[in-house]
Amino acid sequence: GNSVTQMEGPVTLSEEAFLTINCTYTATGYPSLFWYVQYPGEGLQLLLKATKADDKGSNKGFEATYRKETTSFHLEKGSVQVSDSAVYFCALSDGGATNKLIFGTGTLLAVQP
Amino acid sequence: DVKVTQSSRYLVKRTGEKVFLECVQDMDHENMFWYRQDPGLGLRLIYFSYDVKMKEKGDIPEGYSVSREKKERFSLILESASTNQTSMYLCASRLRDFSNQPQHFGDGTRLSIL
């Protein structure tokens, strides 16, 4: 079945460091891919998305490219801030009759000043 | 902006009680979802609803039921609460079932069953 695997956390970085959070997926067909972010005490917010191969989603300095050949959608940011501290979830939309979202287990990012 | 409102941020109930979690969205979305979030397991889908009075089981429906009598409201019901249902519950809505439409989430209800 469809699934999402993302790197385990926590990831601890200093401010202005480069961030990569790995995400790989298993899916039949051509799913849409998403990154959601959950700040402390809040629900999930859509961070970025990509709907087809080679698409790059971007928002708030974060980027991710839909790589069909490696079935990956890694999240990157060139210079993290303390305010980026949150849990990041990779997800795919299964594109079936229900178009459900399938989530990874989440990666906690802690950015230290 | 889409607003998804969950009725309680924190809730404490006792084993065996019938528990209602309420979710309201204000953007006329057709689809609504209930998830539970547990450490190391991510989000797991409990139930979803395509539209009013429609419901489908998700991945972990056992011990839960839902109600969608009005388009804006989607209720999750724990028929007889048990301690293994202690969790964070998240509601979401989406404009129809198109794969590239994002889901919009509420802030969650942290439920403790004693």
CSV table of C-alpha atoms in Angstrom, one decimal:
chain,number,residue,atom,x,y,z
A,1,GLY,CA,0.0,0.0,0.0
A,2,ASN,CA,0.9,3.7,-0.1
A,3,SER,CA,3.2,4.9,2.6
A,4,VAL,CA,5.5,7.8,3.6
A,5,THR,CA,8.8,7.5,5.4
A,6,GLN,CA,10.5,10.5,6.9
A,7,MET,CA,13.7,10.9,8.9
A,8,GLU,CA,13.4,10.5,12.7
A,9,GLY,CA,14.0,13.4,14.9
A,10,PRO,CA,14.6,15.4,16.8
A,11,VAL,CA,16.8,17.5,14.5
A,12,THR,CA,18.6,20.2,16.4
A,13,LEU,CA,20.2,23.0,14.5
A,14,SER,CA,21.7,26.4,15.3
A,15,GLU,CA,20.1,29.5,13.8
A,16,GLU,CA,21.1,30.2,10.2
A,17,ALA,CA,22.1,26.5,9.6
A,18,PHE,CA,21.0,24.6,6.5
A,19,LEU,CA,18.0,22.3,7.0
A,20,THR,CA,17.2,19.0,5.2
A,21,ILE,CA,14.4,16.7,6.3
A,22,ASN,CA,14.3,13.6,4.2
A,23,CYS,CA,11.0,12.1,3.0
A,24,THR,CA,10.5,9.1,0.7
A,25,TYR,CA,7.2,7.6,-0.4
A,26,THR,CA,5.7,4.4,-1.9
A,27,ALA,CA,2.7,4.9,-4.1
A,28,THR,CA,1.0,3.6,-7.1
A,29,GLY,CA,0.1,6.1,-9.7
A,30,TYR,CA,0.9,9.8,-9.4
A,31,PRO,CA,0.2,11.1,-5.9
A,32,SER,CA,0.4,14.7,-4.9
A,33,LEU,CA,2.9,15.5,-2.2
A,34,PHE,CA,2.7,17.8,0.8
A,35,TRP,CA,4.7,19.2,3.7
A,36,TYR,CA,2.7,20.3,6.7
A,37,VAL,CA,4.0,22.1,9.8
A,38,GLN,CA,2.7,21.9,13.3
A,39,TYR,CA,3.8,24.7,15.7
A,40,PRO,CA,3.6,24.0,19.4
A,41,GLY,CA,0.0,23.9,20.7
A,42,GLU,CA,-1.5,24.2,17.2
A,43,GLY,CA,-2.9,22.1,14.5
A,44,LEU,CA,-1.2,21.4,11.2
A,45,GLN,CA,-0.7,24.0,8.5
A,46,LEU,CA,0.1,23.4,4.9
A,47,LEU,CA,3.6,24.5,4.2
A,48,LEU,CA,4.0,23.6,0.5
A,49,LYS,CA,2.9,21.1,-2.0
A,50,ALA,CA,3.8,19.6,-5.4
A,51,THR,CA,1.3,17.8,-7.7
A,52,LYS,CA,3.5,16.2,-10.4
A,53,ALA,CA,7.1,15.0,-11.0
A,54,ASP,CA,9.8,17.7,-11.0
A,55,ASP,CA,7.5,20.3,-9.5
A,56,LYS,CA,9.1,22.4,-6.8
A,57,GLY,CA,6.9,23.6,-3.9
A,58,SER,CA,8.1,26.6,-2.0
A,59,ASN,CA,6.9,28.8,0.9
A,60,LYS,CA,8.5,30.9,3.7
A,61,GLY,CA,12.0,30.0,2.4
A,62,PHE,CA,11.3,26.2,2.5
A,63,GLU,CA,11.5,24.2,-0.7
A,64,ALA,CA,10.9,20.6,-1.8
A,65,THR,CA,11.1,19.0,-5.2
A,66,TYR,CA,9.0,16.1,-6.3
A,67,ARG,CA,11.5,13.5,-7.5
A,68,LYS,CA,9.7,10.5,-9.1
A,69,GLU,CA,12.9,8.7,-10.0
A,70,THR,CA,14.0,8.5,-6.3
A,71,THR,CA,10.4,8.7,-4.9
A,72,SER,CA,11.5,11.5,-2.6
A,73,PHE,CA,10.2,14.9,-1.5
A,74,HIS,CA,13.0,16.3,0.8
A,75,LEU,CA,12.3,19.5,2.6
A,76,GLU,CA,15.1,22.1,2.6
A,77,LYS,CA,15.7,25.6,3.9
A,78,GLY,CA,18.9,27.5,3.5
A,79,SER,CA,18.9,29.4,6.8
A,80,VAL,CA,16.7,28.3,9.7
A,81,GLN,CA,15.3,30.6,12.4
A,82,VAL,CA,14.3,29.9,15.9
A,83,SER,CA,10.7,30.5,14.8
A,84,ASP,CA,11.0,27.5,12.5
A,85,SER,CA,11.0,25.2,15.5
A,86,ALA,CA,8.1,22.8,15.0
A,87,VAL,CA,7.1,19.3,13.9
A,88,TYR,CA,7.2,18.8,10.1
A,89,PHE,CA,5.0,16.1,8.4
A,90,CYS,CA,5.4,14.8,4.9
A,91,ALA,CA,2.2,13.5,3.3
A,92,LEU,CA,0.9,12.1,0.1
A,93,SER,CA,-2.6,12.2,-1.4
A,94,ASP,CA,-3.4,8.7,-2.5
A,95,GLY,CA,-5.3,9.8,-5.5
A,96,GLY,CA,-7.8,7.0,-5.2
A,97,ALA,CA,-11.5,7.3,-4.8
A,98,THR,CA,-11.1,8.9,-1.4
A,99,ASN,CA,-8.0,11.0,-2.0
A,100,LYS,CA,-7.0,10.5,1.6
A,101,LEU,CA,-3.8,12.0,3.0
A,102,ILE,CA,-1.2,9.5,4.2
A,103,PHE,CA,1.2,11.0,6.7
A,104,GLY,CA,4.8,10.3,7.8
A,105,THR,CA,5.5,10.1,11.5
A,106,GLY,CA,6.7,13.7,11.7
A,107,THR,CA,10.1,15.2,12.4
A,108,LEU,CA,10.7,17.6,15.3
A,109,LEU,CA,13.0,20.5,14.5
A,110,ALA,CA,14.5,22.5,17.3
A,111,VAL,CA,16.5,25.6,16.3
A,112,GLN,CA,18.7,27.1,18.9
A,113,PRO,CA,19.8,30.8,19.0
B,1,ASP,CA,-8.9,32.2,5.6
B,2,VAL,CA,-10.5,28.9,6.3
B,3,LYS,CA,-11.3,28.4,10.0
B,4,VAL,CA,-11.7,25.0,11.5
B,5,THR,CA,-12.8,25.2,15.1
B,6,GLN,CA,-12.7,22.3,17.6
B,7,SER,CA,-14.9,22.8,20.6
B,8,SER,CA,-12.4,22.0,23.3
B,9,ARG,CA,-8.6,22.2,23.5
B,10,TYR,CA,-8.4,19.9,26.5
B,11,LEU,CA,-10.8,17.3,27.8
B,12,VAL,CA,-10.7,14.8,30.6
B,13,LYS,CA,-13.2,12.0,30.8
B,14,ARG,CA,-13.6,8.7,32.6
B,15,THR,CA,-13.5,5.2,31.3
B,16,GLY,CA,-16.9,4.1,30.0
B,17,GLU,CA,-18.2,7.6,29.3
B,18,LYS,CA,-19.7,8.6,26.0
B,19,VAL,CA,-17.6,11.4,24.6
B,20,PHE,CA,-18.4,13.9,21.9
B,21,LEU,CA,-15.8,15.9,20.1
B,22,GLU,CA,-17.2,18.7,17.9
B,23,CYS,CA,-15.7,20.3,14.8
B,24,VAL,CA,-17.0,23.3,12.8
B,25,GLN,CA,-15.7,24.8,9.6
B,26,ASP,CA,-16.7,28.0,8.0
B,27,MET,CA,-15.8,27.7,4.4
B,28,ASP,CA,-18.5,25.4,3.0
B,29,HIS,CA,-16.1,22.5,2.5
B,30,GLU,CA,-17.6,19.2,1.4
B,31,ASN,CA,-15.0,16.9,2.9
B,32,MET,CA,-14.2,16.6,6.6
B,33,PHE,CA,-11.9,14.3,8.5
B,34,TRP,CA,-11.0,13.1,12.0
B,35,TYR,CA,-7.5,12.0,12.9
B,36,ARG,CA,-5.7,11.0,16.0
B,37,GLN,CA,-2.1,12.0,16.6
B,38,ASP,CA,0.2,9.9,18.7
B,39,PRO,CA,4.0,10.1,19.2
B,40,GLY,CA,5.9,8.0,16.8
B,41,LEU,CA,2.8,7.2,14.8
B,42,GLY,CA,2.0,10.4,13.1
B,43,LEU,CA,-1.6,11.1,12.1
B,44,ARG,CA,-4.0,8.2,11.6
B,45,LEU,CA,-7.4,8.7,9.9
B,46,ILE,CA,-10.4,7.6,12.0
B,47,TYR,CA,-13.3,8.6,9.9
B,48,PHE,CA,-14.0,11.0,7.0
B,49,SER,CA,-17.1,12.4,5.4
B,50,TYR,CA,-17.6,13.4,1.7
B,51,ASP,CA,-20.6,15.5,2.4
B,52,VAL,CA,-23.6,15.8,4.6
B,53,LYS,CA,-24.9,12.5,6.1
B,54,MET,CA,-22.1,10.7,4.3
B,55,LYS,CA,-19.3,8.9,6.2
B,56,GLU,CA,-16.5,6.5,5.5
B,57,LYS,CA,-14.3,4.5,7.8
B,58,GLY,CA,-10.6,5.4,7.9
B,59,ASP,CA,-7.8,3.3,9.1
B,60,ILE,CA,-8.7,3.0,12.8
B,61,PRO,CA,-12.5,3.4,13.2
B,62,GLU,CA,-12.9,0.8,16.0
B,63,GLY,CA,-14.4,2.3,19.1
B,64,TYR,CA,-15.5,5.5,17.3
B,65,SER,CA,-18.5,6.8,15.4
B,66,VAL,CA,-19.2,10.0,13.6
B,67,SER,CA,-22.2,12.3,12.7
B,68,ARG,CA,-22.5,14.8,10.0
B,69,GLU,CA,-26.0,16.3,10.0
B,70,LYS,CA,-25.0,19.7,8.7
B,71,LYS,CA,-22.3,20.6,6.2
B,72,GLU,CA,-20.3,22.7,8.6
B,73,ARG,CA,-20.2,20.3,11.5
B,74,PHE,CA,-18.6,16.9,12.0
B,75,SER,CA,-18.8,15.2,15.3
B,76,LEU,CA,-16.6,12.4,16.6
B,77,ILE,CA,-18.2,10.1,19.2
B,78,LEU,CA,-16.4,7.7,21.5
B,79,GLU,CA,-19.1,5.3,22.4
B,80,SER,CA,-17.5,4.0,25.6
B,81,ALA,CA,-14.2,5.7,26.3
B,82,SER,CA,-11.2,3.6,27.1
B,83,THR,CA,-7.7,4.6,28.3
B,84,ASN,CA,-6.2,3.6,24.9
B,85,GLN,CA,-8.2,6.4,23.4
B,86,THR,CA,-6.2,9.0,25.3
B,87,SER,CA,-4.7,11.1,22.4
B,88,MET,CA,-4.6,14.3,20.5
B,89,TYR,CA,-7.6,14.5,18.1
B,90,LEU,CA,-7.4,16.7,15.0
B,91,CYS,CA,-10.3,17.7,12.7
B,92,ALA,CA,-9.7,18.8,9.1
B,93,SER,CA,-11.7,20.0,6.1
B,94,ARG,CA,-11.1,20.2,2.4
B,95,LEU,CA,-12.9,21.6,-0.6
B,96,ARG,CA,-14.1,18.5,-2.4
B,97,ASP,CA,-12.0,15.4,-3.1
B,98,PHE,CA,-9.4,16.8,-5.4
B,99,SER,CA,-6.0,15.5,-4.8
B,100,ASN,CA,-4.2,18.8,-4.9
B,101,GLN,CA,-6.5,20.6,-2.5
B,102,PRO,CA,-5.0,20.9,0.9
B,103,GLN,CA,-6.7,19.9,4.1
B,104,HIS,CA,-7.2,22.7,6.7
B,105,PHE,CA,-6.8,21.6,10.3
B,106,GLY,CA,-8.2,22.7,13.7
B,107,ASP,CA,-5.9,23.3,16.7
B,108,GLY,CA,-6.7,19.9,18.1
B,109,THR,CA,-8.4,18.5,21.2
B,110,ARG,CA,-6.1,16.8,23.8
B,111,LEU,CA,-8.3,14.1,25.3
B,112,SER,CA,-7.4,12.2,28.5
B,113,ILE,CA,-9.4,9.1,29.5
B,114,LEU,CA,-8.9,8.3,33.2
